[in-house]
Short mmCIF file of C-alpha atoms and ligand atoms in Angstrom, two decimals:
data_model
loop_
_atom_site.label_atom_id
_atom_site.label_comp_id
_atom_site.label_asym_id
_atom_site.label_seq_id
_atom_site.Cartn_x
_atom_site.Cartn_y
_atom_site.Cartn_z
CA MET A 188 29.00 153.30 229.43
CA TYR A 189 25.45 153.17 228.81
CA VAL A 190 24.23 153.80 225.08
CA ILE A 191 20.69 154.22 223.64
CA GLY A 192 20.00 153.10 220.09
CA LEU A 193 17.00 154.24 217.91
CA GLU A 194 15.92 151.96 215.12
CA GLY A 195 13.72 153.46 212.45
CA THR A 196 14.28 152.45 208.86
CA ALA A 197 11.01 151.15 208.06
CA HIS A 198 8.07 149.44 209.75
CA THR A 199 9.66 149.38 213.32
CA ALA A 200 10.23 152.15 215.86
CA GLY A 201 12.67 150.65 218.13
CA VAL A 202 14.62 151.68 221.28
CA GLY A 203 17.25 149.60 223.03
CA ILE A 204 19.78 150.34 225.65
CA VAL A 205 23.00 148.54 226.17
CA SER A 206 26.34 148.69 228.27
CA SER A 207 29.50 148.78 227.17
CA GLU A 208 29.91 145.13 228.39
CA GLY A 209 27.45 144.03 226.05
CA ASP A 210 24.40 143.78 228.21
CA VAL A 211 20.95 144.56 226.82
CA LEU A 212 19.05 146.39 229.55
CA ALA A 213 16.26 147.65 227.20
CA ASN A 214 14.80 146.62 223.98
CA VAL A 215 11.35 147.87 223.18
CA LYS A 216 9.44 148.75 219.94
CA SER A 217 6.32 149.55 218.19
CA VAL A 218 5.57 148.22 214.54
CA TYR A 219 3.50 150.17 212.19
CA THR A 220 1.09 148.22 210.24
CA THR A 221 -2.03 148.89 208.20
CA GLU A 222 -5.44 146.95 208.06
CA VAL A 223 -4.73 145.75 204.38
CA GLY A 224 -0.74 145.41 204.57
CA GLY A 225 0.93 147.68 202.36
CA PHE A 226 3.45 150.48 203.35
CA ARG A 227 2.93 153.97 203.04
CA PRO A 228 6.53 155.72 204.21
CA ARG A 229 4.94 159.00 205.40
CA ASP A 230 2.28 157.25 207.54
CA ALA A 231 4.97 154.80 208.91
CA ALA A 232 7.18 158.30 209.70
CA ALA A 233 4.14 159.71 211.69
CA HIS A 234 3.77 156.35 213.60
CA HIS A 235 7.55 156.79 214.38
CA ALA A 236 7.24 160.46 215.28
CA ARG A 237 4.30 159.34 217.72
CA GLU A 238 5.95 156.53 219.21
CA PHE A 239 9.48 157.54 219.81
CA PRO A 240 8.96 159.66 223.09
CA GLY A 241 7.09 156.82 224.66
CA LEU A 242 9.39 154.12 223.75
CA ILE A 243 12.56 156.22 224.93
CA ARG A 244 10.52 156.74 228.51
CA GLN A 245 9.93 153.02 228.54
CA ALA A 246 13.39 152.02 227.54
CA LEU A 247 14.75 153.88 230.44
CA GLU A 248 12.13 152.69 232.72
CA VAL A 249 12.85 148.98 231.96
CA SER A 250 16.74 149.68 232.30
CA GLY A 251 16.35 151.36 235.51
CA LEU A 252 18.66 154.25 234.07
CA SER A 253 17.70 158.10 234.27
CA PRO A 254 18.61 160.22 231.31
CA GLY A 255 21.75 161.56 232.85
CA ASP A 256 23.26 158.03 232.81
CA LEU A 257 23.37 157.85 229.18
CA GLY A 258 26.74 158.30 227.52
CA LEU A 259 26.07 158.06 223.79
CA VAL A 260 23.00 157.83 221.34
CA ALA A 261 23.02 155.96 218.19
CA PHE A 262 20.53 155.81 215.40
CA SER A 263 19.85 153.86 212.21
CA GLN A 264 21.29 156.24 209.61
CA GLY A 265 20.36 153.96 206.50
CA PRO A 266 19.38 152.20 204.19
CA GLY A 267 15.62 152.89 204.44
CA MET A 268 12.84 154.82 203.71
CA GLY A 269 13.83 158.60 203.54
CA PRO A 270 10.61 159.81 205.82
CA CYS A 271 11.29 157.13 208.25
CA LEU A 272 15.11 157.68 208.67
CA ARG A 273 14.40 161.52 208.91
CA THR A 274 11.99 161.13 211.72
CA THR A 275 14.40 158.81 213.68
CA ALA A 276 17.34 161.10 213.00
CA VAL A 277 15.44 164.15 214.41
CA ALA A 278 14.87 161.83 217.44
CA ALA A 279 18.52 161.08 218.17
CA ARG A 280 19.72 164.41 217.51
CA THR A 281 17.33 165.69 220.01
CA ILE A 282 18.58 163.42 222.53
CA ALA A 283 22.11 164.29 221.76
CA LEU A 284 21.51 168.15 222.14
CA ALA A 285 19.35 167.80 225.11
CA LEU A 286 21.82 165.43 227.32
CA ARG A 287 25.01 166.93 225.53
CA ILE A 288 26.15 163.52 224.68
CA PRO A 289 27.76 162.26 221.53
CA ILE A 290 25.80 160.86 218.55
CA VAL A 291 26.72 158.04 215.94
CA GLY A 292 24.96 157.07 213.01
CA VAL A 293 24.75 153.50 212.19
CA ASN A 294 24.35 151.06 209.30
CA HIS A 295 21.56 149.12 209.58
CA CYS A 296 22.80 145.82 208.00
CA VAL A 297 25.96 146.08 209.79
CA ALA A 298 23.83 146.39 212.99
CA HIS A 299 22.18 142.95 212.43
CA LEU A 300 25.47 141.35 212.02
CA GLU A 301 26.97 142.93 215.16
CA ILE A 302 23.95 142.17 217.66
CA GLY A 303 24.21 138.53 215.82
CA ARG A 304 27.79 138.06 216.77
CA LEU A 305 27.00 139.53 220.41
CA ARG A 306 24.28 137.26 221.27
CA THR A 307 25.64 134.12 219.82
CA GLY A 308 29.24 134.15 220.05
CA ALA A 309 29.82 133.75 216.52
CA GLU A 310 32.97 135.19 215.48
CA ASP A 311 33.51 135.54 211.54
CA PRO A 312 30.22 134.26 210.29
CA VAL A 313 28.58 134.32 206.85
CA MET A 314 25.18 136.22 207.71
CA LEU A 315 22.21 135.25 206.09
CA TYR A 316 20.17 138.59 206.38
CA VAL A 317 16.52 137.70 205.54
CA SER A 318 13.77 140.72 206.38
CA GLY A 319 10.84 142.33 204.63
CA GLY A 320 12.83 144.51 202.43
CA ASN A 321 16.38 143.06 202.45
CA THR A 322 17.73 139.57 201.32
CA GLN A 323 21.61 139.69 201.67
CA VAL A 324 24.63 137.33 202.22
CA ILE A 325 27.13 139.33 204.05
CA ALA A 326 30.44 138.69 205.45
CA TYR A 327 33.60 140.34 206.70
CA ALA A 328 36.65 140.57 204.43
CA ALA A 329 39.49 143.09 204.20
CA GLY A 330 38.34 145.55 206.50
CA ARG A 331 34.43 145.63 205.52
CA TYR A 332 31.34 143.90 205.56
CA ARG A 333 30.77 142.91 202.19
CA VAL A 334 27.46 141.62 200.15
CA PHE A 335 28.39 138.52 198.52
CA GLY A 336 24.80 137.82 197.15
CA GLU A 337 21.56 139.56 197.23
CA THR A 338 18.05 139.70 195.77
CA LEU A 339 17.76 141.15 192.35
CA ASP A 340 14.21 142.01 192.82
CA ILE A 341 12.16 141.98 195.92
CA GLY A 342 13.08 141.03 199.49
CA ILE A 343 12.19 137.60 200.61
CA GLY A 344 9.82 138.87 203.40
CA ASN A 345 8.12 141.24 200.80
CA MET A 346 7.38 138.29 198.70
CA LEU A 347 5.81 136.30 201.60
CA ASP A 348 3.85 139.43 202.64
CA LYS A 349 2.54 139.81 199.05
CA LEU A 350 1.61 136.24 198.91
CA ALA A 351 -0.03 136.44 202.23
CA ARG A 352 -2.20 139.24 200.98
CA GLU A 353 -3.10 137.65 197.98
CA MET A 354 -4.49 134.82 200.11
CA GLY A 355 -6.40 137.33 202.34
CA LEU A 356 -4.11 136.54 205.44
CA GLY A 357 -3.36 140.00 206.32
CA PHE A 358 0.21 141.50 207.40
CA PRO A 359 2.62 140.51 208.51
CA GLY A 360 2.34 137.56 206.10
CA GLY A 361 5.31 135.60 207.14
CA PRO A 362 4.11 133.77 210.34
CA ARG A 363 0.95 133.19 208.74
CA ILE A 364 2.60 131.56 205.34
CA MET A 365 4.45 129.25 207.96
CA GLU A 366 1.61 128.23 209.89
CA MET A 367 -0.46 127.22 206.76
CA ALA A 368 2.95 125.66 205.25
CA ARG A 369 2.84 123.12 208.17
CA ARG A 370 -0.29 121.66 206.72
CA GLY A 371 0.93 121.35 203.21
CA GLU A 372 1.60 117.94 201.56
CA ARG A 373 2.39 118.45 197.76
CA LEU A 374 5.56 120.20 196.30
CA LEU A 375 4.16 122.28 193.38
CA ASP A 376 6.43 123.28 190.48
CA LEU A 377 7.94 126.87 191.16
CA PRO A 378 11.01 128.57 189.60
CA TYR A 379 14.00 128.28 191.43
CA SER A 380 16.10 131.43 190.72
CA VAL A 381 19.54 131.31 191.92
CA LYS A 382 21.96 133.30 190.08
CA GLY A 383 25.67 132.88 191.26
CA MET A 384 25.10 133.94 194.60
CA ASP A 385 22.12 136.11 193.99
CA VAL A 386 18.54 135.39 194.21
CA ALA A 387 15.07 136.62 192.79
CA PHE A 388 11.74 135.88 194.15
CA SER A 389 9.35 137.86 191.84
CA GLY A 390 9.07 134.69 189.59
CA ILE A 391 8.24 132.53 192.40
CA LEU A 392 5.40 135.18 193.57
CA THR A 393 3.80 135.10 190.03
CA ALA A 394 4.16 131.26 189.66
CA ALA A 395 2.49 130.99 193.35
CA LYS A 396 -0.51 133.27 192.45
CA ALA A 397 -1.16 131.13 189.17
CA HIS A 398 -1.32 128.03 191.37
CA LEU A 399 -3.69 129.64 193.44
CA ARG A 400 -5.89 130.91 190.51
CA ARG A 401 -5.99 127.09 189.29
CA GLY A 402 -7.42 126.06 192.59
CA ALA A 403 -4.27 124.69 194.17
CA ARG A 404 -4.59 124.17 198.00
CA PRO A 405 -3.23 127.18 199.83
CA GLU A 406 -1.42 125.08 202.25
CA ASP A 407 0.38 123.42 199.36
CA VAL A 408 1.21 126.74 197.81
CA ALA A 409 2.63 127.99 201.32
CA PHE A 410 4.68 124.99 201.83
CA SER A 411 6.14 125.01 198.13
CA VAL A 412 6.98 128.66 198.26
CA GLN A 413 8.79 128.34 201.55
CA GLU A 414 10.62 125.10 200.46
CA TYR A 415 11.82 126.83 197.01
CA ALA A 416 12.51 130.31 198.45
CA PHE A 417 14.55 129.20 201.64
CA ALA A 418 16.49 126.32 199.69
CA MET A 419 17.53 129.26 197.33
CA VAL A 420 18.89 131.60 200.26
CA VAL A 421 20.61 128.75 201.89
CA GLU A 422 22.30 127.78 198.82
CA ALA A 423 23.57 131.01 198.40
CA ALA A 424 24.88 131.23 201.85
CA GLU A 425 26.58 128.12 201.49
CA ARG A 426 28.28 129.02 198.33
CA ALA A 427 29.55 131.99 200.10
CA MET A 428 30.81 130.15 202.93
CA ALA A 429 32.55 127.64 200.64
CA HIS A 430 34.06 130.60 198.70
CA LEU A 431 35.51 132.54 201.60
CA GLY A 432 36.40 129.42 203.72
CA LYS A 433 33.99 130.64 206.55
CA GLU A 434 32.75 128.10 208.91
CA GLU A 435 29.69 129.75 210.80
CA ILE A 436 26.43 130.84 209.55
CA LEU A 437 24.61 133.38 211.19
CA LEU A 438 20.65 134.23 210.75
CA ALA A 439 19.39 137.69 210.89
CA GLY A 440 16.12 139.50 209.75
CA GLY A 441 12.37 138.63 210.61
CA VAL A 442 12.19 135.90 208.24
CA ALA A 443 14.68 134.13 210.44
CA LEU A 444 12.00 133.67 212.54
CA ASN A 445 10.68 130.80 210.21
CA GLU A 446 11.37 127.45 211.80
CA ARG A 447 11.69 125.66 208.32
CA LEU A 448 14.40 128.40 207.27
CA GLN A 449 16.31 127.76 210.42
CA GLU A 450 15.95 124.13 210.07
CA MET A 451 17.19 124.15 206.51
CA ALA A 452 20.12 126.53 207.75
CA ARG A 453 20.95 124.09 210.68
CA ILE A 454 21.22 120.93 208.33
CA MET A 455 23.36 122.77 205.85
CA ALA A 456 25.80 123.88 208.53
CA GLU A 457 25.84 120.31 209.92
CA GLU A 458 26.68 118.64 206.54
CA ARG A 459 29.36 121.29 205.99
CA GLY A 460 30.87 120.51 209.51
CA ALA A 461 30.07 124.40 209.96
CA SER A 462 28.46 125.87 212.94
CA TYR A 463 24.93 127.45 213.16
CA HIS A 464 24.12 130.72 214.85
CA CYS A 465 20.73 132.10 215.58
CA PRO A 466 20.02 135.00 217.93
CA GLU A 467 17.09 134.79 220.40
CA PRO A 468 13.86 136.00 218.67
CA GLU A 469 13.83 139.56 219.74
CA PHE A 470 17.04 140.25 218.08
CA LEU A 471 16.13 138.86 214.83
CA PRO A 472 13.60 141.53 213.42
CA ASP A 473 14.66 145.24 213.52
CA ASN A 474 15.32 146.44 216.87
CA GLY A 475 16.89 149.18 219.05
CA ALA A 476 19.68 147.30 220.96
CA MET A 477 21.44 146.03 217.60
CA ILE A 478 21.84 150.07 216.81
CA ALA A 479 22.83 150.89 220.40
CA TRP A 480 25.60 148.31 220.40
CA THR A 481 26.97 148.78 217.15
CA GLY A 482 26.97 152.53 217.99
CA TYR A 483 29.01 151.52 220.88
CA LEU A 484 31.54 149.63 218.78
CA MET A 485 31.98 152.38 216.52
CA TYR A 486 32.52 154.94 219.08
CA SER A 487 34.70 152.90 221.22
CA SER A 488 37.05 152.24 218.06
CA GLY A 489 37.59 156.10 217.66
CA VAL A 490 34.32 157.23 215.24
CA ARG A 491 33.03 160.61 216.09
CA MET A 492 30.23 162.36 214.21
CA ARG A 493 28.93 166.14 214.28
CA ILE A 494 25.40 166.52 213.96
CA GLU A 495 26.14 167.86 210.43
CA ASP A 496 27.26 164.26 209.70
CA THR A 497 24.05 162.89 210.64
CA VAL A 498 22.17 163.24 207.59
CA VAL A 499 20.32 159.97 206.45
CA ARG A 500 21.59 157.86 203.84
CA GLN A 501 18.69 155.87 201.96
CA ASN A 502 20.96 153.86 199.95
CA PHE A 503 23.78 153.53 202.51
CA ARG A 504 25.51 150.06 201.44
CA THR A 505 26.86 147.68 204.00
CA ASP A 506 30.36 148.01 202.26
CA GLU A 507 30.74 151.85 202.78
CA VAL A 508 31.16 151.28 206.43
CA GLU A 509 35.02 150.91 207.61
CA VAL A 510 35.19 148.44 210.19
CA THR A 511 37.45 150.03 212.73
CA TRP A 512 36.46 147.73 215.74
CA ARG A 513 37.60 144.45 214.05
P1 AMP B 115 12.13 142.82 209.51
O1 AMP B 115 11.88 143.47 208.15
O2 AMP B 115 13.49 142.25 209.74
O3 AMP B 115 11.39 143.45 210.76
O4 AMP B 115 11.17 141.60 209.27
C1 AMP B 115 9.60 141.64 209.07
C2 AMP B 115 9.63 140.66 207.88
O5 AMP B 115 9.58 139.10 208.48
C3 AMP B 115 8.01 140.29 207.27
O6 AMP B 115 8.24 140.36 205.73
C4 AMP B 115 7.35 139.31 207.98
O7 AMP B 115 6.27 138.65 207.27
C5 AMP B 115 8.54 138.44 208.15
N1 AMP B 115 8.42 137.10 209.09
C6 AMP B 115 7.81 137.45 210.56
N2 AMP B 115 8.05 136.16 210.95
C7 AMP B 115 8.07 135.29 210.02
C8 AMP B 115 7.86 133.92 210.04
N3 AMP B 115 7.69 133.01 211.05
N4 AMP B 115 8.30 133.24 209.11
C9 AMP B 115 8.41 133.97 207.64
N5 AMP B 115 8.45 135.40 207.58
C10 AMP B 115 8.29 135.88 208.98
MG1 MG B 116 16.39 144.81 209.39
#
């Protein structure tokens, strides 16, 4: 069976095609950005509406399939921005109705975890999910994927993007902060906010801006912010591993493209005698393949949805999904 998956919770319109054997045949995307950074949900939704038809054609072309070969359509049902989610759902329903194939709505966070398991072979990991809007520590327990820790304010990627905007580096900020941090030398004082397994980033952002105003070298600010913020999330993930007795860490989300975060997570795993897992770069940020694959897992374990069941869920929580395929 071949499955097409549509991702569209936030910036990214992505289309992936996977086979029931877990081969990824296509994974294409277009990312909404603005000159000044920032995010206007309606504009992002308009971007997705513009891009999906071309992306769907492109994914079919790359995969070498024709529309008639598709047996299932999956889409990101939530969590995310209402306008973006609704646009993506309309595109998915259109495919389902036009091709007369079944449709399933997928939880975006669960999809990050499942594509990570598929690509890395991790079996029962603690996932450190670090993206623009989300920062969560997620693991499987008693039939569900549960959130064991999360940000109490803004997402870690959001914090990096805001700091980059303050420094005039443009969007997305994460990669530019990473470049700059390589030339950092001094560790500046910043708040380290871990509360249990939860973390917070607005204090770091405020303190970092204050350092910049007082004339600190931007390289040192970038370096220090990375050291503090990444140490915090790795500590939260490590605690979850210790409490749950899990021996694998899996990275997910666009911020996990960061080489320093990867290094810290790898060292933490080594020191605990655990294993470190990170999928290839194309599967870390939002992508269509993760939606297609998770849709397949759901469908093959018996999940069925009518068109009426495909209303979007802006606040769709990870632990609302009954994991029927494990
Ligand atoms: P996502 O929300 O998962 O699509 O990921 C987007 C976020 O990842 C944005 O906030 C980016 O700034 C961030 N990001 C991308 N590359 C890097 C990097 N190399 N280091 C840190 N953050 C990054
Ligand atoms: Mg994501």
